[in-house]
Amino acid sequence: MTDDALEMPAYGVSLDELTRREMTAGLWVEFEFKDRLARHNMPFEKLLVKVEEGYRGFNLIRYTAEAGYSGRCFYLQLNDDKTMSEFANTLKNI
């Protein structure tokens, strides 16, 4: 799904309290990493994604122990012929 995706900074930022409230509805997936990683000088221990069928891009919301889900995000714009639909269906069937 993310092959040849265009990575860019997200337009907004995540606020921990609001993000946790949003996580109570919809389909979400969280990726937890063994070690703290960083991309473009933005550290994270987990990445959170809201999975929306048909969407052609998504925010990667960073989590750190110090700030929770607060801070700048990444955005991935998928290739023109790709959407999140197949990924959403896979998650629903788990």
Short mmCIF file of N, CA and C in Angstrom, two decimals:
data_model
loop_
_atom_site.label_atom_id
_atom_site.label_comp_id
_atom_site.label_asym_id
_atom_site.label_seq_id
_atom_site.Cartn_x
_atom_site.Cartn_y
_atom_site.Cartn_z
N MET A 1 0.81 -1.19 0.00
CA MET A 1 0.00 0.00 0.00
C MET A 1 0.86 1.26 0.00
N THR A 2 1.97 1.24 0.71
CA THR A 2 2.77 2.45 0.84
C THR A 2 3.94 2.52 -0.13
N ASP A 3 4.06 1.53 -1.02
CA ASP A 3 5.12 1.61 -2.02
C ASP A 3 4.96 2.89 -2.82
N ASP A 4 6.02 3.64 -2.95
CA ASP A 4 6.04 4.89 -3.72
C ASP A 4 5.13 5.97 -3.15
N ALA A 5 4.74 5.85 -1.88
CA ALA A 5 3.93 6.90 -1.25
C ALA A 5 4.79 8.15 -1.07
N LEU A 6 4.15 9.29 -1.12
CA LEU A 6 4.82 10.56 -0.92
C LEU A 6 4.71 10.95 0.54
N GLU A 7 5.85 11.09 1.21
CA GLU A 7 5.86 11.47 2.62
C GLU A 7 6.00 12.98 2.74
N MET A 8 5.19 13.54 3.64
CA MET A 8 5.27 14.98 3.85
C MET A 8 4.83 15.30 5.27
N PRO A 9 5.16 16.49 5.77
CA PRO A 9 4.65 16.87 7.09
C PRO A 9 3.13 17.00 7.04
N ALA A 10 2.47 16.64 8.13
CA ALA A 10 1.02 16.79 8.20
C ALA A 10 0.68 18.27 8.34
N TYR A 11 -0.52 18.64 7.96
CA TYR A 11 -0.96 20.03 8.07
C TYR A 11 -1.19 20.46 9.51
N GLY A 12 -1.55 19.52 10.35
CA GLY A 12 -1.86 19.86 11.73
C GLY A 12 -0.97 19.11 12.70
N VAL A 13 -1.30 19.23 13.96
CA VAL A 13 -0.60 18.51 15.00
C VAL A 13 -1.62 17.69 15.79
N SER A 14 -1.11 16.72 16.50
CA SER A 14 -1.95 15.89 17.35
C SER A 14 -1.91 16.43 18.77
N LEU A 15 -3.06 16.43 19.42
CA LEU A 15 -3.16 16.75 20.84
C LEU A 15 -3.57 15.47 21.55
N ASP A 16 -2.79 15.06 22.54
CA ASP A 16 -2.98 13.76 23.18
C ASP A 16 -4.41 13.52 23.62
N GLU A 17 -4.99 14.43 24.36
CA GLU A 17 -6.34 14.22 24.89
C GLU A 17 -7.37 14.06 23.77
N LEU A 18 -7.28 14.90 22.74
CA LEU A 18 -8.23 14.80 21.63
C LEU A 18 -8.03 13.52 20.83
N THR A 19 -6.78 13.13 20.62
CA THR A 19 -6.50 11.91 19.88
C THR A 19 -7.04 10.69 20.62
N ARG A 20 -6.82 10.63 21.91
CA ARG A 20 -7.33 9.49 22.69
C ARG A 20 -8.86 9.44 22.65
N ARG A 21 -9.49 10.59 22.65
CA ARG A 21 -10.95 10.64 22.55
C ARG A 21 -11.41 10.13 21.18
N GLU A 22 -10.71 10.55 20.13
CA GLU A 22 -11.05 10.11 18.77
C GLU A 22 -10.87 8.60 18.59
N MET A 23 -9.92 8.02 19.31
CA MET A 23 -9.63 6.59 19.18
C MET A 23 -10.77 5.70 19.64
N THR A 24 -11.77 6.25 20.31
CA THR A 24 -12.88 5.45 20.79
C THR A 24 -13.87 5.10 19.68
N ALA A 25 -13.72 5.71 18.52
CA ALA A 25 -14.61 5.43 17.39
C ALA A 25 -13.78 5.21 16.13
N GLY A 26 -14.30 4.40 15.26
CA GLY A 26 -13.60 4.15 14.00
C GLY A 26 -12.58 3.03 14.12
N LEU A 27 -11.82 2.86 13.05
CA LEU A 27 -10.82 1.80 12.96
C LEU A 27 -9.43 2.42 13.06
N TRP A 28 -8.67 1.98 14.04
CA TRP A 28 -7.33 2.50 14.29
C TRP A 28 -6.35 1.34 14.36
N VAL A 29 -5.09 1.61 14.00
CA VAL A 29 -4.02 0.63 14.17
C VAL A 29 -2.81 1.37 14.73
N GLU A 30 -2.15 0.72 15.68
CA GLU A 30 -0.97 1.31 16.30
C GLU A 30 0.21 0.37 16.09
N PHE A 31 1.33 0.94 15.68
CA PHE A 31 2.57 0.19 15.49
C PHE A 31 3.52 0.59 16.61
N GLU A 32 3.92 -0.40 17.41
CA GLU A 32 4.84 -0.15 18.51
C GLU A 32 6.21 -0.70 18.14
N PHE A 33 7.25 0.10 18.41
CA PHE A 33 8.61 -0.26 18.03
C PHE A 33 9.43 -0.62 19.26
N LYS A 34 10.36 -1.52 19.10
CA LYS A 34 11.21 -1.97 20.20
C LYS A 34 12.06 -0.83 20.73
N ASP A 35 12.60 -0.02 19.84
CA ASP A 35 13.45 1.10 20.21
C ASP A 35 12.82 2.40 19.76
N ARG A 36 13.22 3.48 20.37
CA ARG A 36 12.77 4.81 19.94
C ARG A 36 13.40 5.10 18.58
N LEU A 37 12.59 5.55 17.65
CA LEU A 37 13.04 5.89 16.31
C LEU A 37 12.81 7.38 16.08
N ALA A 38 13.34 7.89 14.99
CA ALA A 38 13.10 9.28 14.62
C ALA A 38 13.09 9.40 13.11
N ARG A 39 12.29 10.31 12.64
CA ARG A 39 12.21 10.62 11.20
C ARG A 39 12.12 12.14 11.11
N HIS A 40 13.02 12.74 10.34
CA HIS A 40 13.07 14.19 10.21
C HIS A 40 13.16 14.87 11.58
N ASN A 41 14.00 14.33 12.44
CA ASN A 41 14.20 14.85 13.80
C ASN A 41 12.94 14.83 14.65
N MET A 42 11.99 13.96 14.31
CA MET A 42 10.78 13.81 15.11
C MET A 42 10.78 12.39 15.70
N PRO A 43 11.05 12.27 17.00
CA PRO A 43 11.14 10.94 17.63
C PRO A 43 9.76 10.32 17.85
N PHE A 44 9.75 9.00 17.91
CA PHE A 44 8.53 8.26 18.23
C PHE A 44 8.87 6.87 18.73
N GLU A 45 7.98 6.34 19.56
CA GLU A 45 8.06 4.96 20.04
C GLU A 45 6.93 4.13 19.45
N LYS A 46 5.86 4.84 19.07
CA LYS A 46 4.70 4.21 18.43
C LYS A 46 4.21 5.15 17.33
N LEU A 47 3.53 4.56 16.35
CA LEU A 47 2.85 5.34 15.31
C LEU A 47 1.40 4.87 15.27
N LEU A 48 0.50 5.82 15.25
CA LEU A 48 -0.93 5.55 15.26
C LEU A 48 -1.54 6.02 13.95
N VAL A 49 -2.42 5.20 13.37
CA VAL A 49 -3.05 5.52 12.10
C VAL A 49 -4.56 5.30 12.21
N LYS A 50 -5.34 6.28 11.77
CA LYS A 50 -6.78 6.07 11.63
C LYS A 50 -6.99 5.52 10.22
N VAL A 51 -7.60 4.36 10.14
CA VAL A 51 -7.78 3.67 8.87
C VAL A 51 -9.16 4.01 8.32
N GLU A 52 -9.17 4.67 7.19
CA GLU A 52 -10.42 5.09 6.54
C GLU A 52 -10.49 4.46 5.15
N GLU A 53 -11.48 3.60 4.95
CA GLU A 53 -11.63 2.97 3.63
C GLU A 53 -11.77 4.03 2.55
N GLY A 54 -11.11 3.80 1.44
CA GLY A 54 -11.21 4.71 0.31
C GLY A 54 -10.26 5.89 0.37
N TYR A 55 -9.67 6.17 1.54
CA TYR A 55 -8.75 7.30 1.64
C TYR A 55 -7.47 6.98 0.87
N ARG A 56 -6.90 7.99 0.29
CA ARG A 56 -5.67 7.85 -0.50
C ARG A 56 -4.46 8.39 0.23
N GLY A 57 -4.60 8.62 1.53
CA GLY A 57 -3.51 9.08 2.36
C GLY A 57 -3.92 9.06 3.81
N PHE A 58 -2.94 9.21 4.71
CA PHE A 58 -3.24 9.15 6.13
C PHE A 58 -2.14 9.79 6.96
N ASN A 59 -2.53 10.26 8.15
CA ASN A 59 -1.58 10.77 9.12
C ASN A 59 -0.97 9.63 9.91
N LEU A 60 0.29 9.75 10.22
CA LEU A 60 0.99 8.87 11.15
C LEU A 60 1.21 9.71 12.39
N ILE A 61 0.46 9.40 13.44
CA ILE A 61 0.50 10.18 14.67
C ILE A 61 1.57 9.59 15.57
N ARG A 62 2.52 10.42 15.95
CA ARG A 62 3.66 9.96 16.75
C ARG A 62 3.30 9.90 18.23
N TYR A 63 3.86 8.91 18.91
CA TYR A 63 3.72 8.77 20.36
C TYR A 63 5.11 8.74 20.97
N THR A 64 5.31 9.52 22.04
CA THR A 64 6.50 9.41 22.87
C THR A 64 6.05 9.33 24.32
N ALA A 65 6.85 8.69 25.16
CA ALA A 65 6.50 8.55 26.57
C ALA A 65 6.33 9.92 27.23
N GLU A 66 7.12 10.89 26.80
CA GLU A 66 7.07 12.22 27.41
C GLU A 66 5.82 13.01 27.03
N ALA A 67 5.40 12.90 25.79
CA ALA A 67 4.32 13.76 25.27
C ALA A 67 3.05 13.00 24.91
N GLY A 68 3.07 11.68 24.98
CA GLY A 68 1.91 10.92 24.52
C GLY A 68 1.74 11.12 23.02
N TYR A 69 0.51 11.37 22.58
CA TYR A 69 0.22 11.57 21.16
C TYR A 69 0.22 13.05 20.77
N SER A 70 0.95 13.86 21.51
CA SER A 70 1.01 15.30 21.20
C SER A 70 2.20 15.60 20.32
N GLY A 71 1.99 16.43 19.31
CA GLY A 71 3.10 16.88 18.48
C GLY A 71 2.81 16.75 17.00
N ARG A 72 3.83 17.09 16.23
CA ARG A 72 3.73 17.03 14.78
C ARG A 72 3.54 15.60 14.30
N CYS A 73 2.89 15.45 13.18
CA CYS A 73 2.64 14.15 12.57
C CYS A 73 3.34 14.06 11.22
N PHE A 74 3.33 12.88 10.66
CA PHE A 74 3.73 12.66 9.27
C PHE A 74 2.46 12.44 8.47
N TYR A 75 2.54 12.65 7.18
CA TYR A 75 1.42 12.33 6.30
C TYR A 75 1.96 11.54 5.13
N LEU A 76 1.29 10.45 4.77
CA LEU A 76 1.65 9.67 3.59
C LEU A 76 0.53 9.79 2.57
N GLN A 77 0.86 10.29 1.39
CA GLN A 77 -0.08 10.35 0.27
C GLN A 77 0.20 9.13 -0.60
N LEU A 78 -0.79 8.25 -0.72
CA LEU A 78 -0.62 7.01 -1.46
C LEU A 78 -0.60 7.28 -2.96
N ASN A 79 -0.08 6.32 -3.70
CA ASN A 79 -0.09 6.38 -5.16
C ASN A 79 -1.51 6.54 -5.67
N ASP A 80 -1.68 7.09 -6.85
CA ASP A 80 -3.01 7.35 -7.41
C ASP A 80 -3.91 6.13 -7.47
N ASP A 81 -3.34 4.95 -7.67
CA ASP A 81 -4.17 3.76 -7.81
C ASP A 81 -4.35 2.99 -6.50
N LYS A 82 -3.93 3.56 -5.37
CA LYS A 82 -4.02 2.86 -4.09
C LYS A 82 -4.91 3.61 -3.11
N THR A 83 -5.61 2.83 -2.29
CA THR A 83 -6.42 3.39 -1.20
C THR A 83 -6.17 2.53 0.05
N MET A 84 -6.78 2.91 1.14
CA MET A 84 -6.65 2.15 2.39
C MET A 84 -7.68 1.02 2.48
N SER A 85 -8.50 0.83 1.47
CA SER A 85 -9.60 -0.14 1.54
C SER A 85 -9.13 -1.57 1.84
N GLU A 86 -8.14 -2.05 1.15
CA GLU A 86 -7.66 -3.42 1.37
C GLU A 86 -7.10 -3.58 2.77
N PHE A 87 -6.34 -2.58 3.24
CA PHE A 87 -5.79 -2.60 4.59
C PHE A 87 -6.92 -2.61 5.63
N ALA A 88 -7.94 -1.79 5.42
CA ALA A 88 -9.09 -1.73 6.32
C ALA A 88 -9.79 -3.08 6.37
N ASN A 89 -9.99 -3.70 5.24
CA ASN A 89 -10.64 -5.02 5.20
C ASN A 89 -9.81 -6.08 5.92
N THR A 90 -8.51 -6.02 5.76
CA THR A 90 -7.62 -6.96 6.45
C THR A 90 -7.75 -6.81 7.95
N LEU A 91 -7.72 -5.57 8.44
CA LEU A 91 -7.84 -5.33 9.89
C LEU A 91 -9.19 -5.78 10.42
N LYS A 92 -10.24 -5.56 9.68
CA LYS A 92 -11.57 -5.96 10.12
C LYS A 92 -11.71 -7.47 10.24
N ASN A 93 -10.93 -8.21 9.46
CA ASN A 93 -11.01 -9.67 9.47
C ASN A 93 -10.08 -10.34 10.47
N ILE A 94 -9.34 -9.55 11.22
CA ILE A 94 -8.42 -10.11 12.22
C ILE A 94 -9.19 -10.48 13.46
#
